[in-house]
mmCIF file of C-alpha atoms in Angstrom:
data_model
loop_
_atom_site.group_PDB
_atom_site.id
_atom_site.type_symbol
_atom_site.label_atom_id
_atom_site.label_comp_id
_atom_site.label_asym_id
_atom_site.label_seq_id
_atom_site.Cartn_x
_atom_site.Cartn_y
_atom_site.Cartn_z
ATOM 1 C CA UNK A 1 0.000 0.000 0.000
ATOM 2 C CA UNK A 2 1.431 3.379 -0.992
ATOM 3 C CA UNK A 3 1.718 6.398 1.307
ATOM 4 C CA UNK A 4 -1.003 8.124 -0.717
ATOM 5 C CA UNK A 5 -3.351 5.182 -0.288
ATOM 6 C CA UNK A 6 -2.653 5.058 3.446
ATOM 7 C CA UNK A 7 -3.336 8.779 3.777
ATOM 8 C CA UNK A 8 -6.596 8.455 1.876
ATOM 9 C CA UNK A 9 -7.588 5.591 4.183
ATOM 10 C CA UNK A 10 -6.802 7.736 7.213
ATOM 11 C CA UNK A 11 -8.874 10.588 5.806
ATOM 12 C CA UNK A 12 -11.751 8.244 5.155
ATOM 13 C CA UNK A 13 -11.586 6.891 8.696
ATOM 14 C CA UNK A 14 -11.737 10.361 10.184
ATOM 15 C CA UNK A 15 -14.419 11.998 8.069
ATOM 16 C CA UNK A 16 -18.026 11.088 7.382
ATOM 17 C CA UNK A 17 -17.394 10.862 3.662
ATOM 18 C CA UNK A 18 -20.106 8.466 2.702
ATOM 19 C CA UNK A 19 -21.667 8.729 0.198
ATOM 20 C CA UNK A 20 -19.924 11.713 -1.354
ATOM 21 C CA UNK A 21 -16.383 10.450 -1.693
ATOM 22 C CA UNK A 22 -17.423 7.500 -3.879
ATOM 23 C CA UNK A 23 -18.816 9.816 -6.504
ATOM 24 C CA UNK A 24 -15.873 12.214 -6.298
ATOM 25 C CA UNK A 25 -13.350 9.432 -6.874
ATOM 26 C CA UNK A 26 -15.618 7.823 -9.456
ATOM 27 C CA UNK A 27 -15.242 10.778 -11.791
ATOM 28 C CA UNK A 28 -12.026 9.201 -13.053
ATOM 29 C CA UNK A 29 -14.016 6.282 -14.493
ATOM 30 C CA UNK A 30 -16.945 8.487 -15.474
ATOM 31 C CA UNK A 31 -19.573 5.760 -15.325
ATOM 32 C CA UNK A 32 -19.700 4.737 -11.681
ATOM 33 C CA UNK A 33 -23.182 4.790 -10.216
ATOM 34 C CA UNK A 34 -22.703 3.563 -6.666
ATOM 35 C CA UNK A 35 -23.250 5.571 -3.476
ATOM 36 C CA UNK A 36 -22.690 3.922 -0.128
ATOM 37 C CA UNK A 37 -25.716 5.237 1.739
ATOM 38 C CA UNK A 38 -29.141 6.635 1.062
ATOM 39 C CA UNK A 39 -29.724 10.323 0.582
ATOM 40 C CA UNK A 40 -32.562 12.731 0.944
ATOM 41 C CA UNK A 41 -32.602 15.230 -1.909
ATOM 42 C CA UNK A 42 -33.341 18.448 -0.067
ATOM 43 C CA UNK A 43 -31.836 21.839 0.607
ATOM 44 C CA UNK A 44 -29.104 21.989 -2.000
ATOM 45 C CA UNK A 45 -31.487 22.288 -4.949
ATOM 46 C CA UNK A 46 -31.627 25.740 -6.447
ATOM 47 C CA UNK A 47 -29.781 27.437 -3.590
ATOM 48 C CA UNK A 48 -26.170 26.471 -4.134
ATOM 49 C CA UNK A 49 -24.010 28.822 -6.193
ATOM 50 C CA UNK A 50 -20.352 28.926 -7.226
ATOM 51 C CA UNK A 51 -18.029 30.489 -9.782
ATOM 52 C CA UNK A 52 -15.951 28.803 -12.454
ATOM 53 C CA UNK A 53 -12.175 28.773 -12.577
ATOM 54 C CA UNK A 54 -9.061 27.383 -10.926
ATOM 55 C CA UNK A 55 -7.823 28.541 -7.537
ATOM 56 C CA UNK A 56 -4.419 30.124 -7.180
ATOM 57 C CA UNK A 57 -2.398 28.580 -4.343
ATOM 58 C CA UNK A 58 -2.136 30.662 -1.199
ATOM 59 C CA UNK A 59 -5.378 32.617 -1.664
ATOM 60 C CA UNK A 60 -8.692 32.435 0.146
ATOM 61 C CA UNK A 61 -11.830 30.949 -1.331
ATOM 62 C CA UNK A 62 -13.885 34.105 -1.688
ATOM 63 C CA UNK A 63 -17.456 34.405 -0.488
ATOM 64 C CA UNK A 64 -19.681 35.930 -3.138
ATOM 65 C CA UNK A 65 -23.271 35.007 -2.244
ATOM 66 C CA UNK A 66 -26.053 36.099 -4.522
ATOM 67 C CA UNK A 67 -28.627 38.679 -3.401
ATOM 68 C CA UNK A 68 -31.217 35.979 -2.742
ATOM 69 C CA UNK A 69 -28.988 33.386 -1.066
ATOM 70 C CA UNK A 70 -30.540 32.113 2.167
ATOM 71 C CA UNK A 71 -28.953 33.133 5.441
ATOM 72 C CA UNK A 72 -27.420 36.299 4.035
ATOM 73 C CA UNK A 73 -28.896 39.410 5.690
ATOM 74 C CA UNK A 74 -29.746 42.249 3.341
ATOM 75 C CA UNK A 75 -27.771 45.410 3.905
ATOM 76 C CA UNK A 76 -29.332 48.803 3.206
ATOM 77 C CA UNK A 77 -27.940 50.402 0.078
ATOM 78 C CA UNK A 78 -26.639 53.830 1.097
ATOM 79 C CA UNK A 79 -25.106 54.668 -2.261
ATOM 80 C CA UNK A 80 -26.521 57.473 -4.352
ATOM 81 C CA UNK A 81 -27.173 56.340 -7.886
ATOM 82 C CA UNK A 82 -28.145 58.221 -10.986
ATOM 83 C CA UNK A 83 -31.594 57.462 -12.352
ATOM 84 C CA UNK A 84 -31.200 54.907 -15.111
ATOM 85 C CA UNK A 85 -33.391 52.424 -16.878
ATOM 86 C CA UNK A 86 -33.049 49.163 -14.915
ATOM 87 C CA UNK A 87 -31.564 46.332 -16.907
ATOM 88 C CA UNK A 88 -33.406 43.022 -17.082
ATOM 89 C CA UNK A 89 -32.526 40.702 -14.207
ATOM 90 C CA UNK A 90 -30.304 37.796 -15.205
ATOM 91 C CA UNK A 91 -31.710 34.327 -14.527
ATOM 92 C CA UNK A 92 -30.116 32.792 -11.456
ATOM 93 C CA UNK A 93 -28.101 29.735 -12.446
ATOM 94 C CA UNK A 94 -27.627 26.708 -10.216
ATOM 95 C CA UNK A 95 -24.035 26.028 -9.186
ATOM 96 C CA UNK A 96 -22.311 24.259 -6.292
ATOM 97 C CA UNK A 97 -21.154 26.191 -3.234
ATOM 98 C CA UNK A 98 -19.069 25.333 -0.188
ATOM 99 C CA UNK A 99 -20.763 26.133 3.144
ATOM 100 C CA UNK A 100 -17.463 27.486 4.495
ATOM 101 C CA UNK A 101 -14.506 29.665 3.560
ATOM 102 C CA UNK A 102 -10.916 28.592 4.137
ATOM 103 C CA UNK A 103 -7.453 29.794 3.130
ATOM 104 C CA UNK A 104 -5.512 27.284 1.058
ATOM 105 C CA UNK A 105 -1.835 27.006 2.089
ATOM 106 C CA UNK A 106 0.754 28.537 -0.229
ATOM 107 C CA UNK A 107 1.997 25.975 -2.726
ATOM 108 C CA UNK A 108 -1.268 23.997 -2.646
ATOM 109 C CA UNK A 109 -4.150 23.764 -5.096
ATOM 110 C CA UNK A 110 -7.574 22.157 -5.046
ATOM 111 C CA UNK A 111 -7.571 18.480 -6.003
ATOM 112 C CA UNK A 112 -11.186 17.469 -5.351
ATOM 113 C CA UNK A 113 -14.348 18.611 -3.582
ATOM 114 C CA UNK A 114 -17.829 17.382 -2.751
ATOM 115 C CA UNK A 115 -21.013 18.994 -1.448
ATOM 116 C CA UNK A 116 -23.882 16.784 -0.339
ATOM 117 C CA UNK A 117 -26.452 16.143 2.331
ATOM 118 C CA UNK A 118 -23.865 14.863 4.830
ATOM 119 C CA UNK A 119 -21.662 17.948 4.490
ATOM 120 C CA UNK A 120 -18.879 19.344 2.321
ATOM 121 C CA UNK A 121 -15.250 18.314 1.822
ATOM 122 C CA UNK A 122 -12.402 20.185 0.129
ATOM 123 C CA UNK A 123 -9.140 18.349 -0.634
ATOM 124 C CA UNK A 124 -6.015 20.173 -1.756
ATOM 125 C CA UNK A 125 -2.570 18.962 -2.681
ATOM 126 C CA UNK A 126 0.882 20.510 -2.683
ATOM 127 C CA UNK A 127 4.539 19.834 -2.150
ATOM 128 C CA UNK A 128 3.810 18.741 1.416
ATOM 129 C CA UNK A 129 1.239 16.154 0.367
ATOM 130 C CA UNK A 130 -2.530 16.163 0.855
ATOM 131 C CA UNK A 131 -4.584 18.396 3.147
ATOM 132 C CA UNK A 132 -8.294 18.637 3.796
ATOM 133 C CA UNK A 133 -10.973 20.923 5.198
ATOM 134 C CA UNK A 134 -14.535 19.787 5.799
ATOM 135 C CA UNK A 135 -17.793 20.793 7.466
ATOM 136 C CA UNK A 136 -19.810 17.684 8.307
ATOM 137 C CA UNK A 137 -22.960 16.626 10.053
ATOM 138 C CA UNK A 138 -20.857 14.208 12.063
ATOM 139 C CA UNK A 139 -17.241 13.048 12.294
ATOM 140 C CA UNK A 140 -16.512 9.351 12.626
ATOM 141 C CA UNK A 141 -14.194 8.181 15.413
ATOM 142 C CA UNK A 142 -10.736 7.003 14.459
ATOM 143 C CA UNK A 143 -10.352 3.390 13.411
ATOM 144 C CA UNK A 144 -7.157 1.673 14.415
ATOM 145 C CA UNK A 145 -5.418 0.106 11.457
ATOM 146 C CA UNK A 146 -2.058 0.695 9.799
ATOM 147 C CA UNK A 147 -1.665 3.848 11.867
ATOM 148 C CA UNK A 148 -1.131 5.072 15.400
ATOM 149 C CA UNK A 149 -3.021 8.023 16.808
ATOM 150 C CA UNK A 150 -2.221 10.318 19.708
ATOM 151 C CA UNK A 151 -5.189 12.402 20.868
ATOM 152 C CA UNK A 152 -5.097 15.576 22.965
ATOM 153 C CA UNK A 153 -7.649 18.233 23.879
ATOM 154 C CA UNK A 154 -7.003 21.765 22.616
ATOM 155 C CA UNK A 155 -8.876 24.784 21.201
ATOM 156 C CA UNK A 156 -9.397 26.452 17.820
ATOM 157 C CA UNK A 157 -10.060 30.180 18.120
ATOM 158 C CA UNK A 158 -11.152 29.576 21.695
ATOM 159 C CA UNK A 159 -13.525 26.710 20.845
ATOM 160 C CA UNK A 160 -12.832 23.296 22.433
ATOM 161 C CA UNK A 161 -11.232 20.996 19.874
ATOM 162 C CA UNK A 162 -9.574 17.627 19.541
ATOM 163 C CA UNK A 163 -6.096 17.243 18.050
ATOM 164 C CA UNK A 164 -5.024 13.898 16.654
ATOM 165 C CA UNK A 165 -1.490 13.151 15.521
ATOM 166 C CA UNK A 166 -1.753 10.318 13.009
ATOM 167 C CA UNK A 167 1.366 8.288 12.172
ATOM 168 C CA UNK A 168 1.093 6.125 9.079
ATOM 169 C CA UNK A 169 3.219 3.102 8.307
ATOM 170 C CA UNK A 170 6.258 4.425 6.496
ATOM 171 C CA UNK A 171 6.939 7.238 8.937
ATOM 172 C CA UNK A 172 4.584 9.927 7.637
ATOM 173 C CA UNK A 173 2.715 11.939 10.260
ATOM 174 C CA UNK A 174 -0.429 14.034 9.828
ATOM 175 C CA UNK A 175 -2.441 16.175 12.213
ATOM 176 C CA UNK A 176 -6.219 16.407 12.409
ATOM 177 C CA UNK A 177 -8.248 19.038 14.255
ATOM 178 C CA UNK A 178 -11.978 18.614 14.845
ATOM 179 C CA UNK A 179 -14.328 21.024 16.605
ATOM 180 C CA UNK A 180 -17.936 22.186 16.510
ATOM 181 C CA UNK A 181 -17.820 25.197 14.226
ATOM 182 C CA UNK A 182 -21.567 25.800 14.483
ATOM 183 C CA UNK A 183 -24.221 23.907 16.461
ATOM 184 C CA UNK A 184 -24.735 20.504 14.887
ATOM 185 C CA UNK A 185 -21.867 20.918 12.398
ATOM 186 C CA UNK A 186 -18.339 19.614 12.981
ATOM 187 C CA UNK A 187 -15.333 21.121 11.262
ATOM 188 C CA UNK A 188 -12.435 18.855 10.339
ATOM 189 C CA UNK A 189 -9.035 20.013 9.121
ATOM 190 C CA UNK A 190 -6.124 17.729 8.283
ATOM 191 C CA UNK A 191 -2.616 18.811 7.383
ATOM 192 C CA UNK A 192 0.849 17.324 7.190
ATOM 193 C CA UNK A 193 1.744 18.902 10.538
ATOM 194 C CA UNK A 194 0.021 20.424 13.551
ATOM 195 C CA UNK A 195 1.222 23.866 12.458
ATOM 196 C CA UNK A 196 -0.318 23.503 8.992
ATOM 197 C CA UNK A 197 -3.569 22.084 10.358
ATOM 198 C CA UNK A 198 -3.851 24.956 12.845
ATOM 199 C CA UNK A 199 -3.171 27.541 10.157
ATOM 200 C CA UNK A 200 -5.959 26.146 7.980
ATOM 201 C CA UNK A 201 -8.326 25.749 10.946
ATOM 202 C CA UNK A 202 -7.773 29.325 12.168
ATOM 203 C CA UNK A 203 -8.762 30.621 8.704
ATOM 204 C CA UNK A 204 -11.999 28.642 8.506
ATOM 205 C CA UNK A 205 -15.301 30.548 8.721
ATOM 206 C CA UNK A 206 -18.946 29.734 8.023
ATOM 207 C CA UNK A 207 -19.129 32.164 5.098
ATOM 208 C CA UNK A 208 -20.140 30.288 1.916
ATOM 209 C CA UNK A 209 -17.514 30.347 -0.827
ATOM 210 C CA UNK A 210 -17.056 29.697 -4.491
ATOM 211 C CA UNK A 211 -15.531 26.558 -5.940
ATOM 212 C CA UNK A 212 -13.248 25.837 -8.880
ATOM 213 C CA UNK A 213 -15.958 24.442 -11.143
ATOM 214 C CA UNK A 214 -16.862 24.517 -14.821
ATOM 215 C CA UNK A 215 -20.466 23.440 -14.650
ATOM 216 C CA UNK A 216 -23.884 24.947 -14.016
ATOM 217 C CA UNK A 217 -27.582 24.408 -14.667
ATOM 218 C CA UNK A 218 -29.894 27.110 -15.963
ATOM 219 C CA UNK A 219 -32.941 25.387 -14.464
ATOM 220 C CA UNK A 220 -34.170 22.131 -12.949
ATOM 221 C CA UNK A 221 -36.779 19.810 -14.433
ATOM 222 C CA UNK A 222 -39.986 19.624 -12.424
ATOM 223 C CA UNK A 223 -39.759 16.877 -9.820
ATOM 224 C CA UNK A 224 -35.956 16.806 -9.549
ATOM 225 C CA UNK A 225 -33.694 18.325 -6.878
ATOM 226 C CA UNK A 226 -29.894 18.592 -6.707
ATOM 227 C CA UNK A 227 -28.671 16.121 -4.093
ATOM 228 C CA UNK A 228 -24.925 16.185 -4.758
ATOM 229 C CA UNK A 229 -22.173 18.152 -6.487
ATOM 230 C CA UNK A 230 -18.607 16.943 -6.779
ATOM 231 C CA UNK A 231 -15.343 17.006 -8.666
ATOM 232 C CA UNK A 232 -12.607 14.413 -8.507
ATOM 233 C CA UNK A 233 -8.946 14.810 -9.302
ATOM 234 C CA UNK A 234 -9.656 14.487 -13.035
ATOM 235 C CA UNK A 235 -11.492 17.833 -13.042
ATOM 236 C CA UNK A 236 -14.849 16.485 -14.236
ATOM 237 C CA UNK A 237 -17.618 18.146 -12.194
ATOM 238 C CA UNK A 238 -20.690 16.038 -11.544
ATOM 239 C CA UNK A 239 -24.217 16.889 -10.410
ATOM 240 C CA UNK A 240 -26.648 14.272 -9.094
ATOM 241 C CA UNK A 241 -30.363 15.018 -9.329
ATOM 242 C CA UNK A 242 -32.925 12.957 -7.461
ATOM 243 C CA UNK A 243 -36.718 12.855 -7.286
ATOM 244 C CA UNK A 244 -38.408 14.978 -4.637
ATOM 245 C CA UNK A 245 -39.658 11.757 -3.063
ATOM 246 C CA UNK A 246 -36.227 10.123 -3.075
ATOM 247 C CA UNK A 247 -35.887 6.523 -1.899
ATOM 248 C CA UNK A 248 -33.079 4.880 -3.861
ATOM 249 C CA UNK A 249 -29.886 6.160 -5.468
ATOM 250 C CA UNK A 250 -30.633 4.328 -8.696
ATOM 251 C CA UNK A 251 -33.561 6.683 -9.264
ATOM 252 C CA UNK A 252 -31.233 9.683 -9.666
ATOM 253 C CA UNK A 253 -30.008 11.284 -12.878
ATOM 254 C CA UNK A 254 -26.432 12.527 -13.244
ATOM 255 C CA UNK A 255 -24.887 15.338 -15.272
ATOM 256 C CA UNK A 256 -21.173 15.357 -16.168
ATOM 257 C CA UNK A 257 -19.411 18.548 -17.304
ATOM 258 C CA UNK A 258 -16.573 17.471 -19.584
ATOM 259 C CA UNK A 259 -13.714 19.149 -21.397
ATOM 260 C CA UNK A 260 -13.157 18.550 -25.098
ATOM 261 C CA UNK A 261 -15.660 17.560 -27.777
ATOM 262 C CA UNK A 262 -18.522 15.074 -27.727
ATOM 263 C CA UNK A 263 -17.114 11.626 -28.610
ATOM 264 C CA UNK A 264 -18.828 9.190 -30.924
ATOM 265 C CA UNK A 265 -19.336 6.734 -28.049
ATOM 266 C CA UNK A 266 -19.593 6.992 -24.256
ATOM 267 C CA UNK A 267 -18.856 4.704 -21.326
ATOM 268 C CA UNK A 268 -21.864 2.848 -19.952
ATOM 269 C CA UNK A 269 -20.100 0.820 -17.227
ATOM 270 C CA UNK A 270 -17.012 0.913 -15.045
ATOM 271 C CA UNK A 271 -15.791 -2.156 -16.911
ATOM 272 C CA UNK A 272 -15.317 0.006 -19.996
ATOM 273 C CA UNK A 273 -18.382 -0.970 -22.008
ATOM 274 C CA UNK A 274 -19.318 1.714 -24.511
ATOM 275 C CA UNK A 275 -22.397 2.734 -26.454
ATOM 276 C CA UNK A 276 -22.505 4.833 -29.650
ATOM 277 C CA UNK A 277 -24.019 8.305 -29.782
ATOM 278 C CA UNK A 278 -26.349 9.147 -32.630
ATOM 279 C CA UNK A 279 -26.180 12.224 -34.847
ATOM 280 C CA UNK A 280 -27.081 15.614 -33.279
ATOM 281 C CA UNK A 281 -30.716 16.679 -33.532
ATOM 282 C CA UNK A 282 -31.927 20.237 -34.140
ATOM 283 C CA UNK A 283 -30.827 21.227 -30.595
ATOM 284 C CA UNK A 284 -27.443 19.541 -30.898
ATOM 285 C CA UNK A 285 -28.462 16.676 -28.597
ATOM 286 C CA UNK A 286 -27.015 13.224 -29.264
ATOM 287 C CA UNK A 287 -28.197 10.056 -27.538
ATOM 288 C CA UNK A 288 -27.366 6.378 -27.096
ATOM 289 C CA UNK A 289 -29.657 3.795 -28.744
ATOM 290 C CA UNK A 290 -31.494 3.126 -25.471
ATOM 291 C CA UNK A 291 -32.071 6.864 -24.913
ATOM 292 C CA UNK A 292 -30.674 6.729 -21.364
ATOM 293 C CA UNK A 293 -27.603 8.897 -22.084
ATOM 294 C CA UNK A 294 -27.719 12.250 -23.823
ATOM 295 C CA UNK A 295 -24.766 14.439 -24.803
ATOM 296 C CA UNK A 296 -24.402 17.948 -26.186
ATOM 297 C CA UNK A 297 -21.561 20.291 -27.122
ATOM 298 C CA UNK A 298 -22.255 23.394 -25.011
ATOM 299 C CA UNK A 299 -19.225 25.526 -25.961
ATOM 300 C CA UNK A 300 -15.912 25.145 -27.785
ATOM 301 C CA UNK A 301 -13.918 22.749 -25.630
ATOM 302 C CA UNK A 302 -16.859 21.818 -23.352
ATOM 303 C CA UNK A 303 -19.587 19.182 -23.559
ATOM 304 C CA UNK A 304 -22.092 17.718 -21.121
ATOM 305 C CA UNK A 305 -23.547 14.261 -20.643
ATOM 306 C CA UNK A 306 -26.782 13.487 -18.808
ATOM 307 C CA UNK A 307 -27.475 9.937 -17.666
ATOM 308 C CA UNK A 308 -30.875 8.654 -16.641
ATOM 309 C CA UNK A 309 -31.980 7.189 -13.311
ATOM 310 C CA UNK A 310 -34.680 4.559 -13.069
ATOM 311 C CA UNK A 311 -37.325 7.202 -12.368
ATOM 312 C CA UNK A 312 -36.014 9.834 -14.812
ATOM 313 C CA UNK A 313 -38.346 10.501 -17.715
ATOM 314 C CA UNK A 314 -37.118 11.149 -21.247
ATOM 315 C CA UNK A 315 -38.438 14.716 -21.001
ATOM 316 C CA UNK A 316 -36.563 15.358 -17.721
ATOM 317 C CA UNK A 317 -33.306 14.000 -19.139
ATOM 318 C CA UNK A 318 -33.584 16.156 -22.250
ATOM 319 C CA UNK A 319 -34.363 19.227 -20.153
ATOM 320 C CA UNK A 320 -31.266 18.545 -18.052
ATOM 321 C CA UNK A 321 -28.863 18.271 -20.964
ATOM 322 C CA UNK A 322 -30.306 21.445 -22.499
ATOM 323 C CA UNK A 323 -30.072 23.347 -19.182
ATOM 324 C CA UNK A 324 -26.442 22.349 -18.517
ATOM 325 C CA UNK A 325 -23.540 24.565 -19.574
ATOM 326 C CA UNK A 326 -19.864 25.069 -18.893
ATOM 327 C CA UNK A 327 -20.556 28.165 -16.779
#
């Protein structure tokens, strides 16, 4: 087992990643459908928002909530403005958003992220290895394995916290801080040293922030809600959309935001099985023979693919692929 694999195992043992991390890592194979636990498709639909683009190492994820984002108090506008003809309001697009803001260490850049019902996780990688910041509904206790853990009580910005020094086989040591950032929500920060973990933890706030994403939806089909957003280390953002009365993951549709041009065939299984895409119709939509996968070129260098769940109708799937764009 490599050091990277051991670190990922340690991260998984410490954070309540299920089901999000499966989908994040599955982006590399593009066709994986499994999630490890059931979800309720609720609050994320239509309220999450984020900007496109890559983060520069050593800068803070910037909070830029929209004027109608929940939980953001309106401030009186004291500016004096000249009388002008108001411009038409732009439709509000649907994008992912982290429920926290954190400063990424210098020399690091975002590797993967996920936002779902169980919380949000941001992984970044640099010369010192992997680091992580998360805001979760719960944090799992450590599991003893190919690691040793030393636990002490401490504080983060005056809030009681737990510090764990994790030593992996091979001599690598990582530090994890966990504390209740807000009632009912646990923050988790992991770095390659206590100093790095503390630096990240001290910068963490509950201000929502943008993500390095290249995908958005102009609207949602009736009866579907966004249950999950994620991006793995292959930079393919993914949105999962589930019925309002969600009961099984297989019911959910998925939208992938890809770079490049629409291929002539797409993956239909993790074993590498492929299906051909037909010719574009009047809207530029191409589909597999069974009609369960649609694809469309949305911009030069960007295309989207929408895959059907067991309860997704043909009309919903078409609406999804037409509403998706590179952002």
